[in-house]
Coordinates of C-alpha atoms in Angstrom, one line a residue:
Chain A
M1 CA 129.5 187.8 89.9
S2 CA 129.8 191.5 90.2
A3 CA 127.4 191.8 87.1
A4 CA 124.9 189.8 88.9
I5 CA 125.0 191.9 92.0
E6 CA 124.7 195.1 89.9
I7 CA 121.7 193.6 88.1
L8 CA 120.1 192.8 91.4
M9 CA 120.8 196.3 92.8
N10 CA 119.4 198.0 89.8
G11 CA 116.3 195.9 89.9
L12 CA 115.8 196.7 93.5
F13 CA 116.2 200.3 93.2
L14 CA 114.0 200.4 90.1
G15 CA 111.4 198.3 91.8
G16 CA 111.0 201.0 94.4
L17 CA 109.9 203.5 91.8
Y18 CA 107.6 200.8 90.0
A19 CA 106.1 200.2 93.4
L20 CA 105.3 203.7 93.7
F21 CA 103.5 203.8 90.3
G22 CA 101.6 200.7 91.3
L23 CA 100.7 202.2 94.9
G24 CA 98.5 204.8 93.5
L25 CA 96.6 202.5 91.2
S26 CA 96.2 199.7 93.9
L27 CA 94.8 202.4 96.3
I28 CA 92.0 203.4 94.2
F29 CA 91.5 199.9 92.8
G30 CA 91.3 198.6 96.4
V31 CA 88.9 201.3 97.6
M32 CA 86.7 201.9 94.6
R33 CA 87.0 198.7 92.3
I34 CA 87.9 200.9 89.3
A35 CA 91.1 201.8 87.6
N36 CA 92.3 205.1 86.6
I37 CA 93.2 204.8 82.8
A38 CA 94.7 208.3 83.2
H39 CA 97.1 207.2 85.9
G40 CA 100.2 207.3 83.7
E41 CA 99.2 210.6 82.2
L42 CA 98.9 212.0 85.7
A43 CA 102.5 210.9 86.4
I44 CA 103.8 212.5 83.2
A45 CA 101.8 215.7 83.8
G46 CA 103.4 216.0 87.3
A47 CA 106.9 215.6 85.6
L48 CA 106.1 218.3 83.0
A49 CA 104.7 220.6 85.6
L50 CA 107.9 220.3 87.6
F51 CA 109.8 220.9 84.4
T52 CA 107.8 224.2 83.8
L53 CA 108.1 225.4 87.3
S54 CA 111.7 224.6 87.8
S55 CA 112.8 226.7 84.7
G56 CA 114.0 230.0 86.1
W57 CA 114.0 228.5 89.6
P58 CA 117.4 229.1 91.2
F59 CA 117.4 226.1 93.7
S60 CA 117.1 222.4 93.2
P61 CA 113.9 221.1 91.5
L62 CA 113.7 218.7 94.4
L63 CA 112.4 221.5 96.5
L64 CA 109.4 222.0 94.1
M65 CA 108.2 218.3 94.2
P66 CA 106.1 218.8 97.3
L67 CA 104.4 221.7 95.6
V68 CA 103.6 219.6 92.5
C69 CA 102.4 216.8 94.6
A70 CA 100.0 219.1 96.4
G71 CA 98.7 220.2 93.0
A72 CA 98.2 216.7 92.0
F73 CA 96.4 216.0 95.3
V74 CA 93.8 218.7 94.6
F75 CA 93.5 217.6 90.9
G76 CA 92.8 214.1 92.1
W77 CA 90.3 215.4 94.6
L78 CA 88.5 217.5 92.0
L79 CA 88.6 214.5 89.4
Q80 CA 86.8 212.4 91.9
T81 CA 84.4 214.8 93.4
Q82 CA 83.4 216.6 90.2
L83 CA 83.6 213.7 87.5
L84 CA 83.9 210.1 88.9
N85 CA 81.5 210.4 91.8
R86 CA 78.9 211.3 89.4
V87 CA 79.2 208.3 87.3
L88 CA 79.6 205.7 90.1
S89 CA 77.5 202.7 89.8
P90 CA 77.9 198.9 90.2
D91 CA 78.8 198.9 86.5
P92 CA 82.4 199.9 86.3
M93 CA 82.3 200.8 82.6
P94 CA 81.2 204.5 82.9
A95 CA 83.9 205.4 85.3
L96 CA 86.4 203.5 83.4
L97 CA 85.3 205.4 80.1
V98 CA 85.5 208.7 81.9
T99 CA 89.1 208.2 83.0
F100 CA 89.9 206.8 79.5
G101 CA 88.6 210.0 77.9
L102 CA 90.6 212.0 80.4
S103 CA 93.8 210.2 79.5
V104 CA 93.5 210.9 75.9
V105 CA 92.6 214.6 76.5
M106 CA 95.6 214.9 78.9
Q107 CA 97.9 213.2 76.5
N108 CA 97.0 215.3 73.5
A109 CA 97.2 218.5 75.5
M110 CA 100.6 217.7 76.9
V111 CA 101.8 216.9 73.2
G112 CA 100.5 220.3 72.3
L113 CA 101.9 222.2 75.1
Y114 CA 105.4 220.5 75.4
G115 CA 105.9 218.8 71.9
A116 CA 106.9 215.1 71.5
N117 CA 110.5 215.4 72.5
S118 CA 111.9 213.3 75.3
R119 CA 113.0 215.4 78.3
S120 CA 114.5 214.8 81.8
I121 CA 114.6 217.0 85.0
D122 CA 118.1 218.1 85.7
L123 CA 118.9 217.6 89.4
G124 CA 122.5 218.9 88.9
A125 CA 125.2 217.1 90.9
V126 CA 122.8 214.8 92.7
K127 CA 122.2 212.9 89.3
T128 CA 125.8 211.7 89.1
A129 CA 126.9 211.5 92.7
N130 CA 127.6 208.1 94.0
L131 CA 129.1 206.1 96.8
T132 CA 131.0 202.8 96.8
I133 CA 130.2 200.0 99.1
A134 CA 132.3 196.7 99.1
G135 CA 133.5 197.6 95.5
Q136 CA 130.0 198.3 94.2
T137 CA 129.2 201.7 92.9
I138 CA 125.8 202.9 93.9
G139 CA 124.2 206.0 92.6
W140 CA 122.8 208.3 95.2
L141 CA 119.7 209.1 93.1
P142 CA 118.5 205.5 92.6
L143 CA 119.2 204.8 96.2
G144 CA 117.5 207.9 97.4
I145 CA 114.3 207.2 95.2
F146 CA 114.4 203.6 96.6
L147 CA 114.5 204.9 100.1
L148 CA 112.0 207.6 99.6
S149 CA 109.5 205.2 98.1
L150 CA 110.1 202.8 101.0
S151 CA 109.4 205.5 103.5
L152 CA 106.3 206.6 101.8
F153 CA 105.0 203.0 101.9
G154 CA 105.9 202.9 105.6
G155 CA 104.0 206.2 106.2
L156 CA 101.0 205.0 104.2
H157 CA 101.0 201.7 106.1
L158 CA 100.9 203.6 109.4
V159 CA 98.1 205.9 108.3
L160 CA 96.1 203.0 107.0
R161 CA 96.7 200.9 110.2
K162 CA 96.8 203.4 113.0
T163 CA 94.5 206.3 112.2
R164 CA 90.7 206.8 112.1
L165 CA 90.9 207.8 108.5
G166 CA 93.0 204.7 107.6
R167 CA 90.3 202.5 109.3
A168 CA 87.6 204.2 107.3
V169 CA 89.6 203.6 104.0
R170 CA 90.1 200.0 104.9
A171 CA 86.4 199.5 105.8
T172 CA 85.3 201.1 102.5
S173 CA 87.7 198.9 100.6
D174 CA 86.1 195.9 102.3
D175 CA 82.5 196.9 101.8
A176 CA 81.6 200.3 100.5
E177 CA 77.8 199.8 100.9
T178 CA 77.9 198.8 104.6
V179 CA 80.2 201.6 105.7
A180 CA 77.6 204.1 104.7
L181 CA 75.6 202.6 107.7
F182 CA 78.4 203.7 110.0
A183 CA 78.2 207.4 109.0
I184 CA 81.2 207.2 106.8
R185 CA 80.8 209.2 103.7
R186 CA 82.2 206.9 101.1
R187 CA 82.4 209.5 98.4
R188 CA 84.7 211.5 100.6
I189 CA 86.8 208.5 101.2
F190 CA 86.9 207.9 97.5
A191 CA 88.0 211.4 96.9
I192 CA 90.8 211.1 99.4
A193 CA 92.0 207.8 97.8
M194 CA 92.0 209.5 94.4
A195 CA 93.8 212.5 95.8
V196 CA 96.5 210.4 97.3
S197 CA 96.8 208.3 94.3
A198 CA 97.2 211.3 92.0
A199 CA 99.9 212.8 94.2
C200 CA 101.7 209.4 94.3
A201 CA 101.5 209.2 90.5
A202 CA 102.8 212.8 90.1
L203 CA 105.8 212.0 92.5
A204 CA 106.6 208.7 90.7
G205 CA 106.5 210.6 87.3
M206 CA 108.9 213.4 88.7
L207 CA 111.2 210.8 90.0
L208 CA 111.2 208.8 86.7
A209 CA 111.9 212.0 84.8
S210 CA 114.9 212.7 87.2
R211 CA 116.2 209.1 86.9
S212 CA 115.8 208.8 83.1
S213 CA 113.6 210.7 80.7
I214 CA 109.9 210.9 79.6
T215 CA 107.8 212.1 76.6
P216 CA 104.2 213.0 76.7
F217 CA 103.5 209.6 75.2
S218 CA 105.2 207.7 78.1
G219 CA 101.9 207.6 80.1
A220 CA 100.5 204.5 78.6
E221 CA 103.6 202.5 79.3
R222 CA 103.5 203.8 82.9
L223 CA 99.9 202.7 83.2
L224 CA 100.8 199.2 82.1
I225 CA 103.7 199.1 84.5
A226 CA 101.5 200.1 87.4
F227 CA 98.9 197.6 86.4
E228 CA 101.4 194.8 86.2
V229 CA 102.8 195.7 89.6
I230 CA 99.4 195.3 91.2
V231 CA 98.6 192.0 89.4
I232 CA 102.0 190.5 90.1
G233 CA 102.0 191.7 93.7
G234 CA 98.3 191.0 94.4
L235 CA 95.8 193.1 96.1
G236 CA 95.1 193.0 99.9
S237 CA 98.0 195.1 101.3
I238 CA 100.1 198.0 100.1
W239 CA 103.2 195.7 100.6
A240 CA 102.0 193.5 98.0
S241 CA 102.5 196.3 95.5
Y242 CA 106.0 196.8 96.8
L243 CA 106.8 193.1 96.1
G244 CA 105.2 193.4 92.8
G245 CA 107.3 196.4 91.9
I246 CA 110.5 194.7 92.7
A247 CA 109.6 191.5 91.0
L248 CA 108.7 193.4 87.8
A249 CA 111.7 195.6 87.9
L250 CA 114.1 192.6 88.3
V251 CA 112.5 191.0 85.2
H252 CA 112.9 194.2 83.2
V253 CA 116.5 194.7 84.3
V254 CA 117.5 191.1 83.6
G255 CA 115.6 191.0 80.3
F256 CA 117.3 194.2 79.2
Y257 CA 120.6 192.7 80.1
F258 CA 120.3 189.7 78.0
D259 CA 118.1 191.3 75.2
P260 CA 118.4 195.0 75.0
A261 CA 115.7 195.2 72.3
S262 CA 113.1 193.5 74.4
G263 CA 111.5 196.7 76.0
L264 CA 108.7 195.7 78.3
L265 CA 108.1 192.3 76.6
F266 CA 109.3 190.2 79.5
G267 CA 107.3 192.2 82.1
H268 CA 104.2 191.7 80.0
L269 CA 105.0 187.9 79.7
L270 CA 105.5 187.8 83.4
L271 CA 101.9 189.2 83.8
L272 CA 100.5 186.5 81.6
V273 CA 102.3 183.8 83.6
F274 CA 100.9 185.2 86.8
L275 CA 97.3 185.4 85.4
L276 CA 97.7 181.8 84.4
I277 CA 99.2 180.2 87.3
R278 CA 98.9 182.5 90.3
P279 CA 96.1 185.0 89.7
Q280 CA 96.1 186.2 93.3
G281 CA 99.6 187.5 92.9
L282 CA 102.7 187.1 94.9
A283 CA 101.3 188.1 98.3
G284 CA 97.6 188.8 97.6
K285 CA 94.9 187.1 99.6
V286 CA 92.3 188.4 97.2
V287 CA 91.8 186.6 93.9
T288 CA 92.1 189.3 91.1
R289 CA 89.2 189.3 88.9
Chain B
M7 CA 59.9 203.9 54.9
I8 CA 63.0 203.3 56.8
R9 CA 63.9 200.4 54.6
A10 CA 63.5 202.4 51.5
I11 CA 65.9 205.1 52.9
L12 CA 68.4 202.4 53.9
A13 CA 68.3 200.9 50.5
L14 CA 68.9 204.3 48.9
V15 CA 71.7 205.0 51.2
L16 CA 73.3 201.7 50.5
T17 CA 72.9 202.1 46.7
A18 CA 74.5 205.5 46.8
L19 CA 77.3 204.2 48.8
A20 CA 77.9 201.3 46.4
A21 CA 77.9 203.7 43.5
A22 CA 80.3 206.1 45.1
P23 CA 83.5 205.0 43.4
L24 CA 81.8 206.0 40.0
A25 CA 81.2 209.4 41.3
L26 CA 83.8 210.4 43.8
N27 CA 87.5 211.4 43.2
A28 CA 90.3 209.4 44.7
G29 CA 90.5 211.6 47.9
G30 CA 86.8 211.5 48.5
L31 CA 86.6 207.7 47.9
A32 CA 89.6 207.1 50.4
L33 CA 87.8 209.2 53.1
L34 CA 84.5 207.3 52.5
T35 CA 86.3 204.0 52.6
E36 CA 88.1 204.9 55.8
M37 CA 84.8 205.9 57.4
L38 CA 83.4 202.5 56.6
V39 CA 86.4 200.8 58.1
L40 CA 86.0 202.9 61.1
L41 CA 82.4 202.1 61.4
A42 CA 83.2 198.3 61.0
I43 CA 85.9 198.5 63.8
A44 CA 83.5 200.5 66.0
Q45 CA 80.6 198.1 65.5
S46 CA 82.9 195.1 66.3
W47 CA 84.0 196.9 69.5
N48 CA 80.4 197.9 70.2
L49 CA 79.3 194.2 69.9
L50 CA 81.8 193.3 72.7
A51 CA 81.3 196.3 74.9
G52 CA 77.9 197.5 74.1
Y53 CA 76.2 194.1 73.8
G54 CA 78.6 191.9 75.7
G55 CA 79.7 194.4 78.5
L56 CA 83.3 193.6 78.0
L57 CA 85.4 196.7 77.6
S58 CA 88.6 196.0 75.5
L59 CA 91.6 198.3 75.2
G60 CA 93.5 196.0 72.8
H61 CA 91.3 195.7 69.7
H62 CA 94.1 197.2 67.5
A63 CA 95.8 193.8 67.9
F64 CA 93.0 192.2 65.8
V65 CA 93.2 195.0 63.3
A66 CA 96.8 194.4 62.8
T67 CA 96.5 190.6 62.8
G68 CA 94.0 190.8 59.9
A69 CA 96.3 193.1 58.1
Y70 CA 99.4 191.2 58.6
L71 CA 97.9 187.9 57.6
L72 CA 96.7 189.4 54.3
F73 CA 100.2 190.6 53.6
A74 CA 102.1 187.6 54.7
V75 CA 100.0 184.8 53.2
T76 CA 99.6 186.5 49.8
R77 CA 103.4 186.8 49.7
D78 CA 103.9 183.2 50.3
L79 CA 100.9 181.6 48.6
P80 CA 99.3 182.4 45.3
V81 CA 96.1 183.4 47.0
S82 CA 94.2 186.4 45.7
P83 CA 94.3 189.3 48.2
Y84 CA 90.5 189.6 47.9
I85 CA 90.0 186.0 48.9
M86 CA 92.4 186.6 51.8
V87 CA 90.2 189.4 53.3
P88 CA 87.6 187.1 54.9
L89 CA 90.3 184.6 55.8
S90 CA 92.2 187.3 57.6
G91 CA 89.0 187.9 59.7
A92 CA 89.1 184.1 60.4
G93 CA 92.7 184.4 61.4
A94 CA 92.0 187.3 63.8
A95 CA 89.1 185.1 65.3
L96 CA 91.4 182.3 65.9
L97 CA 93.8 184.5 67.7
A98 CA 90.9 185.6 69.9
L99 CA 90.1 182.1 70.6
A100 CA 93.6 181.3 71.6
L101 CA 93.5 184.3 74.0
T102 CA 90.3 183.3 75.7
P103 CA 91.8 180.8 78.2
V104 CA 93.9 183.6 79.7
L105 CA 91.8 186.8 79.1
F106 CA 88.5 185.1 80.3
R107 CA 89.8 184.7 83.7
L108 CA 89.8 188.5 84.0
R109 CA 86.8 190.7 84.5
E110 CA 85.9 194.4 84.1
V111 CA 89.2 196.5 84.5
Y112 CA 91.5 193.6 84.5
F113 CA 90.0 192.3 81.2
A114 CA 90.3 195.8 79.7
I115 CA 94.0 196.2 80.4
G116 CA 94.8 192.5 80.1
M117 CA 93.6 192.8 76.5
W118 CA 95.9 195.8 75.9
V119 CA 98.9 194.0 77.4
A120 CA 98.1 191.0 75.0
A121 CA 98.1 193.5 72.1
E122 CA 101.5 194.9 73.4
I123 CA 103.0 191.4 73.4
I124 CA 101.8 190.6 69.9
K125 CA 103.1 194.0 68.7
I126 CA 106.5 193.4 70.1
V127 CA 106.6 189.8 68.7
V128 CA 105.5 190.8 65.2
S129 CA 107.9 193.8 65.0
R130 CA 110.9 191.5 66.0
L131 CA 110.0 188.6 63.5
D132 CA 111.8 188.7 60.2
Y133 CA 108.8 186.7 58.7
F134 CA 106.6 189.8 59.1
G135 CA 109.3 192.2 57.9
G136 CA 110.4 193.2 61.4
S137 CA 110.0 196.8 62.4
S138 CA 109.9 198.1 58.9
G139 CA 106.9 196.0 57.8
L140 CA 105.8 194.5 54.6
P141 CA 104.7 195.7 51.1
L142 CA 101.7 194.1 49.4
Y143 CA 103.7 191.8 47.0
A144 CA 100.5 190.3 45.7
A145 CA 99.7 193.7 44.2
R146 CA 101.5 192.5 41.1
R147 CA 98.9 189.8 40.6
I148 CA 95.8 192.1 40.5
D149 CA 94.7 195.1 38.6
T150 CA 95.6 197.9 41.0
S151 CA 93.5 200.5 39.2
W152 CA 90.4 198.8 40.6
L153 CA 92.0 198.4 44.1
P154 CA 90.5 201.6 45.6
A155 CA 86.9 200.7 44.4
T156 CA 87.2 197.1 45.4
A157 CA 88.5 198.0 48.9
H158 CA 85.5 200.4 49.2
W159 CA 83.1 197.7 48.3
F160 CA 84.6 195.3 50.7
A161 CA 84.4 198.0 53.5
L162 CA 80.8 198.7 52.6
A163 CA 79.9 195.1 52.7
L164 CA 81.7 194.5 56.1
A165 CA 80.2 197.6 57.7
A166 CA 76.6 196.9 56.5
G167 CA 77.1 193.2 57.3
L168 CA 78.0 194.1 60.8
C169 CA 75.1 196.5 61.3
L170 CA 72.7 193.8 59.8
G171 CA 74.3 191.3 62.1
L172 CA 73.6 193.4 65.2
W173 CA 70.0 194.0 64.1
L174 CA 69.4 190.3 63.6
L175 CA 71.0 189.7 67.1
Q176 CA 68.6 192.2 68.6
Q177 CA 65.8 190.4 67.0
S178 CA 66.8 186.8 68.0
P179 CA 66.3 184.9 71.2
Y180 CA 70.0 184.6 71.4
G181 CA 70.1 188.4 71.6
L182 CA 68.0 188.3 74.8
H183 CA 70.5 186.0 76.3
V184 CA 73.2 188.4 75.4
H185 CA 71.2 191.3 76.8
A186 CA 70.5 189.5 80.0
M187 CA 74.1 188.5 80.5
R188 CA 75.2 192.2 80.1
D189 CA 72.7 193.4 82.6
D190 CA 73.3 190.9 85.4
E191 CA 75.7 188.0 84.7
T192 CA 74.9 186.1 87.9
A193 CA 71.2 186.4 87.4
A194 CA 71.5 185.3 83.8
R195 CA 73.6 182.3 84.6
S196 CA 71.2 181.2 87.3
L197 CA 68.4 181.3 84.6
G198 CA 70.5 178.8 82.4
V199 CA 72.1 181.5 80.1
K200 CA 75.5 180.0 79.2
T201 CA 77.3 183.3 79.8
R202 CA 80.9 181.9 79.2
R203 CA 80.0 180.5 75.8
I204 CA 78.2 183.7 74.9
K205 CA 81.1 185.9 75.8
G206 CA 83.6 183.7 74.0
T207 CA 81.3 183.8 70.9
I208 CA 81.0 187.6 71.0
F209 CA 84.6 188.1 71.6
V210 CA 85.6 185.8 68.6
L211 CA 83.1 187.5 66.3
S212 CA 84.2 190.9 67.3
A213 CA 87.9 190.0 66.5
A214 CA 86.8 188.7 63.2
G215 CA 85.2 191.9 62.3
C216 CA 88.3 194.0 63.3
G217 CA 90.5 191.5 61.4
M218 CA 88.6 191.9 58.1
A219 CA 88.5 195.7 58.7
G220 CA 92.3 195.7 59.2
A221 CA 92.8 193.7 56.0
I222 CA 90.7 196.0 54.0
S223 CA 92.2 199.1 55.3
F224 CA 95.9 198.1 54.7
L225 CA 94.8 196.6 51.3
G226 CA 94.2 200.1 50.2
T227 CA 97.5 201.5 51.5
L228 CA 99.6 198.5 49.9
Y229 CA 102.0 198.7 52.9
V230 CA 101.7 197.4 56.5
S231 CA 104.1 198.3 59.3
P232 CA 103.9 197.6 63.1
V233 CA 103.6 201.2 64.0
A234 CA 100.5 201.8 61.7
A235 CA 98.8 198.5 62.2
F236 CA 99.2 198.2 66.0
D237 CA 98.4 201.9 66.5
I238 CA 96.3 202.0 69.7
N239 CA 94.2 204.8 68.0
W240 CA 92.3 202.1 66.2
T241 CA 90.8 201.2 69.6
V242 CA 90.8 204.7 71.0
N243 CA 88.8 206.0 68.0
A244 CA 86.4 203.1 68.1
I245 CA 85.7 203.6 71.8
F246 CA 85.0 207.4 71.1
I247 CA 82.8 206.6 68.1
C248 CA 80.7 204.2 70.3
V249 CA 80.6 206.2 73.4
I250 CA 79.7 209.4 71.7
G251 CA 77.2 207.8 69.3
G252 CA 75.6 205.5 72.0
L253 CA 77.0 202.2 73.2
G254 CA 74.9 199.2 72.6
T255 CA 72.9 200.6 69.7
I256 CA 73.3 200.1 66.0
R257 CA 72.8 203.7 64.9
G258 CA 75.1 205.0 67.7
P259 CA 78.3 204.2 66.0
V260 CA 77.0 205.4 62.7
L261 CA 76.3 208.9 64.3
G262 CA 79.7 208.7 66.0
V263 CA 81.6 208.0 62.8
L264 CA 80.0 211.1 61.1
L265 CA 80.7 213.3 64.2
F266 CA 84.3 211.8 64.3
V267 CA 85.2 212.5 60.7
L268 CA 83.6 216.0 60.9
L269 CA 85.6 216.9 63.9
R270 CA 88.9 215.5 62.4
E271 CA 88.5 217.2 59.0
G272 CA 87.2 220.4 60.6
L273 CA 90.2 220.6 63.0
A274 CA 92.7 219.3 60.6
A275 CA 94.7 222.5 60.8
Y276 CA 95.2 222.0 64.7
P277 CA 96.8 218.5 65.2
G278 CA 95.7 216.9 68.5
W279 CA 92.7 219.1 69.0
S280 CA 90.2 216.8 67.4
Q281 CA 91.3 214.0 69.9
I282 CA 90.9 216.5 72.8
A283 CA 87.5 217.6 71.5
L284 CA 86.5 213.8 71.3
G285 CA 87.6 213.3 74.8
V286 CA 85.8 216.2 76.2
I287 CA 82.7 215.3 74.4
A288 CA 82.8 211.7 75.5
V289 CA 83.4 212.5 79.2
A290 CA 80.6 215.2 79.0
L291 CA 78.2 212.8 77.5
M292 CA 79.1 210.1 80.0
L293 CA 77.9 212.7 82.8
I294 CA 74.9 214.2 81.2
A295 CA 73.8 211.7 78.6
P296 CA 75.3 208.2 79.2
R297 CA 73.4 206.8 76.1
G298 CA 75.2 209.1 73.7
L299 CA 73.9 211.1 70.7
S300 CA 71.6 208.1 70.0
G301 CA 70.0 208.6 73.4
L302 CA 69.6 212.3 72.9
L303 CA 68.0 211.7 69.7
D304 CA 65.4 209.4 71.5
R305 CA 64.7 212.3 73.8
L306 CA 64.0 214.6 71.0
L307 CA 62.0 212.1 68.8
P308 CA 59.9 210.2 71.3
R309 CA 58.2 208.2 68.5
A310 CA 61.5 206.4 67.6
R311 CA 61.9 205.1 71.1
T312 CA 59.9 202.0 70.5
A313 CA 62.4 200.8 67.8
V314 CA 65.4 201.0 70.1
R315 CA 66.3 198.8 73.0
D316 CA 67.5 200.3 76.2
P317 CA 71.3 200.1 76.1

């Protein structure tokens, strides 16, 4: 019984992190109808940047995370305004190929700079601290990551629902051609979406590297997880990504419990099942294409 | 004139095993294998408009079929090469019910996920040697001194056959249907073009090309392992070769392979840098010349333009 509760808890906490990976991808997919193949590499680059910045830094690396997110925000903005806005067309292939090229360049550059070793970010005492509730031991770090991701989703929800910018983003997502008639510069909305998406990716990468470990090759795996999160959750609202993240993480944790060598296999199979029997995802109103 | 040059090049390539040393022949064979995979990917992406990030699954399927079937049955590995292509085509056919529900980005990454699943399953099955892979047991039955030359001829036949096939496609009425479908699927369908069937056919043919290329490539190395066969670089390199050379053209991937090998050999002392250079070139070309080197060539040689169709 206690093992079952532990698996559920692990799945829930890991799901918060998965959801954060999916959030960035679903944001740009929702707004622009293209995917960023370099999403995973952005996450890993964020983690490696924090790794470099925090060496020699006397305080907790946690304090540097906002700085790296700001850097990723600027990077995402430049990526959209300088590269992707120039290849936008009804045909998604050019934009897809540009992000694909970027992902290969980033991955090889990171291998060149940091080597292929796996590393993790050392948060000191936070990493091992835990609390006990009703006989269950819960680590502060997984719980903190879960709550942080939940509050980020809440914050983004408020921005999208209550602000003028959020309205513009939602309108662009519904019909990017028509919003232009209402004096909304859609390229600017795209740039904001990509910047927020990159910041989310970098944050997710840093949290992943604090929870477990990463290598410069981990990007591809993260992209697939982010993609599976948005397909399983469905598009249409950011909470769909949250649901998708938790569902995928539960499948991974349960699969790992019964078959430690399975890796991401059961998550991949879950994706196929969803594509076959429920292509709109758990909560989505829009049919995935 | 062009036909005479092509015949000359083909003859020279066919005679290469007589003139080149082992290293040179291996490089030439590898280039032809890369060209075959790139043209197969080009058929799907450049002509069919479907971007796949999982074509390494078909390369690996072809290779594994060759190794597993020749181990269990007294079939010559040479006869198994085209059959491996047929096996990869069958796999593609089996995948269509799921993958063809997806479009654009979803198809691209869905194909990648399918490749991941097949990779994990193959590397866990003892029948395929698990994670350590299989040697070519059938090597005992053939004269291995002729193996490099035979693999080269197979690769040449496959690459040349694919180029010829694309040329015939461009000339045929069927090619017009394909072209119409890529440019505007809805409009093409409203004119009676059977887009689903065309996409399926192209997908299956493209898988067959990759499967044969995989079988030929690993025939030369006498050993297949999941890490080498399911290496995503098969797909990554094919994409770079097509994008840099010019998507949707026949000579594009030929130019792309030449630049690819030139960069890789030139930067051999700096590991990783050739991939970075290819990525930067591909992104830069997408921005300034989306039709690749082939398109740039058209601008420089306006006379040649009539021979090439708009990509």
